[in-house]
């Protein structure tokens, strides 16, 4: 029994073709939207490429761009088919191409669904690349005179100001690295010498943070140096008082920003996928309803359209049997080739009569 079997007359076929033509052009605009989203996400990721450890995060925008381009091409082609299906003479040239085209549509819809899932599942990979990238970026914060790293300070400062964050996981991350350049340290000072000597790696570590960690909404002046020293500041206890520094780490802030963006894009892609599936089903019904016309000279006669010629279970069994036959055929061919090789390797015995 055919799956989704529907009876059509000429009026219904014309309406289906016209509706599909309109839906395909809507899908073209959806493809342009998907392409634009991929381009926007790629630009946003490139803005923070200096604090990202690898390029794996660009898999999602590249996939969105590819899906957008393919969507425009596939749906533009389908729109032409639907338009020509109103004229039997024009539709005749598309008949041989419809089955391969519908098979490609199935593969394309699987790709769309995979990209939608990728948008939701990319959070883990993005988390690791941000964690390592921010860690490296903070190490190079002081290298304002080093070629290739001289803009890292500005990048980190602008990032912390824009996203209202501090450090990788929090403000204490700055206590573990030397973020002040040696160029601005007075090595004749006893305090500087003592701090450098007290560190195994000879780094100048302080319990302070860059100015970009300061929260401008705080009522008291920013405490960015000697953050953990209660006696250095009047009426201050760093363990109980709400610090006037950003509490959230930049990894969490960026992850939340990009994850929210990708989740929204994933939801849009799922809607596009559902729309593409409905277009593909409609195109299949149009294809089968036109092929099953018993009398081509009478365009007003009734016909039947279906999505699958047999039930889903029978179609699956048939596909499985075809795969088994193909596997057996390949085994027989391989065996025949092996036998021919063995026969070719044997040398016929020659008897000499004296």
CSV table of C-alpha atoms in Angstrom, one decimal, residues 12 14 47 61 69 89 100 129 176 203 205 230 233 271 294 316 350 353-354:
chain,number,residue,atom,x,y,z
A,12,UNK,CA,-5.7,20.1,-7.9
A,14,UNK,CA,-2.4,23.0,-11.0
A,47,UNK,CA,36.4,39.5,15.7
A,61,UNK,CA,29.3,29.3,10.0
A,69,UNK,CA,24.0,28.5,-1.2
A,89,UNK,CA,5.3,19.6,-23.3
A,100,UNK,CA,17.8,11.8,-9.1
A,129,UNK,CA,38.8,26.8,22.3
A,176,UNK,CA,48.7,34.1,38.3
A,203,UNK,CA,57.8,36.9,37.3
A,205,UNK,CA,53.0,38.8,40.2
A,230,UNK,CA,42.2,44.5,53.5
A,233,UNK,CA,41.9,50.1,51.8
A,271,UNK,CA,12.2,25.6,10.8
A,294,UNK,CA,-3.3,7.1,-17.7
A,316,UNK,CA,12.8,-0.5,3.9
A,350,UNK,CA,55.1,-30.0,-21.2
A,353,UNK,CA,59.1,-37.5,-26.1
A,354,UNK,CA,62.6,-38.6,-27.0
